[in-house]
Structures are given as structure tokens and as C-alpha cells.
Amino acid sequence: VRAAVEGEPPVAVTLGKTSVFSGAEHDVVKIEIESEALRRLNAKISSSLTCTDTFPEYKPHCTIAYVKPGLGERYAAVLNDLQGKVAVFDRLVFSN
């Protein structure tokens, strides 16, 4: 991954709608992200490495939190104020 992203500039993203998907053990609060630069970087990493894409379509998002079941919508409502804001990511952390 390091070799694939070496020399890449910071990536600007526009934050979208906050949403929730629920599970038996927790709700997951996430924010949709739109960024052509991020899509390009994802494609570059995927094509540079031997990897398995388990999802047919890349849907950029930022996972905010895992919360108790039933509380996700409460947090999502507050975070929707971030919709339309721009964030710039200037580092990448790769971990398992």
C-alpha cells in the first residue's frame, strides 16, 4: 500500500448524508463521502495490489461509531449538520 500511495497529494472529500445501519449488537453511524480524488486513489490501490474486492461497487463513507442498538438515528440526526462540509485527508493509516 505504501508504494501505491507514495507521492499522492492530500485528498479532499465532501461529506454527505449521515445514515445508520442496524445490527443485533449495535447500530453503525456513517457519513457518505463524495470525492473523485478518493475514487481515483481507491482504484489505484486496487489495481496496484493483489486483493479481493468483496463489494461490487465502491461506496466511500466514513464510519463514525458503533453505538447501542436503537441509538444510531439520534447521532445521525446531529451529524447531518456536517453535510456539504469539505474535509482534507493528508495521511493514511493501514491496519488490520
Short mmCIF file of C-alpha atoms in Angstrom, two decimals:
data_model
loop_
_atom_site.label_atom_id
_atom_site.label_comp_id
_atom_site.label_asym_id
_atom_site.label_seq_id
_atom_site.Cartn_x
_atom_site.Cartn_y
_atom_site.Cartn_z
CA VAL A 1 0.00 0.00 0.00
CA ARG A 2 2.80 2.40 0.88
CA ALA A 3 4.35 2.09 -2.59
CA ALA A 4 0.97 2.56 -4.28
CA VAL A 5 0.18 5.82 -2.47
CA GLU A 6 3.69 7.27 -2.24
CA GLY A 7 3.74 10.81 -3.56
CA GLU A 8 -0.05 11.16 -3.59
CA PRO A 9 -1.35 14.60 -2.61
CA PRO A 10 -3.89 15.14 0.19
CA VAL A 11 -7.43 14.07 -0.72
CA ALA A 12 -10.36 16.47 -0.36
CA VAL A 13 -13.79 14.96 0.28
CA THR A 14 -17.27 16.39 0.58
CA LEU A 15 -19.30 14.98 3.45
CA GLY A 16 -22.75 13.74 2.57
CA LYS A 17 -25.76 12.40 4.39
CA THR A 18 -25.31 10.64 7.70
CA SER A 19 -27.02 7.28 7.87
CA VAL A 20 -27.30 4.22 10.07
CA PHE A 21 -27.38 0.52 9.51
CA SER A 22 -28.58 -1.61 12.35
CA GLY A 23 -27.45 -4.94 13.67
CA ALA A 24 -28.45 -7.10 16.61
CA GLU A 25 -25.47 -5.96 18.68
CA HIS A 26 -25.10 -2.31 17.57
CA ASP A 27 -26.05 0.44 15.15
CA VAL A 28 -23.33 1.75 12.83
CA VAL A 29 -23.34 5.51 12.23
CA LYS A 30 -21.65 6.53 8.97
CA ILE A 31 -21.30 9.55 6.70
CA GLU A 32 -21.39 9.20 2.92
CA ILE A 33 -18.41 10.75 1.15
CA GLU A 34 -18.08 12.13 -2.36
CA SER A 35 -14.64 12.61 -3.85
CA GLU A 36 -13.30 11.88 -7.31
CA ALA A 37 -9.78 12.00 -5.84
CA LEU A 38 -10.69 9.31 -3.31
CA ARG A 39 -12.28 7.15 -6.04
CA ARG A 40 -9.12 7.52 -8.11
CA LEU A 41 -6.93 6.60 -5.14
CA ASN A 42 -9.08 3.55 -4.37
CA ALA A 43 -8.80 2.39 -7.99
CA LYS A 44 -5.05 2.93 -7.93
CA ILE A 45 -4.60 0.87 -4.76
CA SER A 46 -6.91 -1.88 -6.03
CA SER A 47 -5.11 -2.15 -9.36
CA SER A 48 -1.64 -1.99 -7.78
CA LEU A 49 -2.12 -4.86 -5.34
CA THR A 50 -3.41 -8.38 -5.33
CA CYS A 51 -6.64 -8.02 -3.43
CA THR A 52 -10.22 -9.22 -3.31
CA ASP A 53 -12.98 -6.64 -3.54
CA THR A 54 -15.90 -8.10 -1.61
CA PHE A 55 -18.31 -5.37 -2.66
CA PRO A 56 -19.18 -4.92 -6.34
CA GLU A 57 -19.35 -1.12 -6.08
CA TYR A 58 -17.05 1.24 -4.16
CA LYS A 59 -19.19 3.44 -1.87
CA PRO A 60 -16.92 5.82 0.03
CA HIS A 61 -18.03 6.50 3.58
CA CYS A 62 -16.62 7.30 6.97
CA THR A 63 -17.68 5.09 9.87
CA ILE A 64 -18.25 7.38 12.84
CA ALA A 65 -19.25 5.00 15.63
CA TYR A 66 -20.74 1.73 16.70
CA VAL A 67 -23.49 2.61 19.19
CA LYS A 68 -26.07 0.74 21.23
CA PRO A 69 -28.95 -0.67 19.17
CA GLY A 70 -31.65 1.92 18.61
CA LEU A 71 -29.43 4.96 19.27
CA GLY A 72 -27.94 5.36 15.79
CA GLU A 73 -30.63 7.67 14.42
CA ARG A 74 -30.15 10.06 17.33
CA TYR A 75 -26.47 10.52 16.46
CA ALA A 76 -27.11 10.60 12.72
CA ALA A 77 -29.57 13.49 13.12
CA VAL A 78 -26.97 15.61 14.91
CA LEU A 79 -24.22 14.81 12.42
CA ASN A 80 -26.31 15.76 9.37
CA ASP A 81 -25.16 19.32 10.07
CA LEU A 82 -21.86 18.22 8.51
CA GLN A 83 -23.46 17.59 5.11
CA GLY A 84 -21.74 19.65 2.42
CA LYS A 85 -18.64 20.35 4.50
CA VAL A 86 -15.24 19.62 2.96
CA ALA A 87 -12.53 17.69 4.78
CA VAL A 88 -8.96 17.09 3.63
CA PHE A 89 -7.14 13.86 4.46
CA ASP A 90 -3.36 14.11 4.36
CA ARG A 91 -2.37 10.72 5.79
CA LEU A 92 -3.34 7.10 5.50
CA VAL A 93 -3.24 4.55 8.30
CA PHE A 94 -3.23 0.93 7.20
CA SER A 95 -4.03 -1.63 9.88
CA ASN A 96 -5.69 -4.99 10.25
#
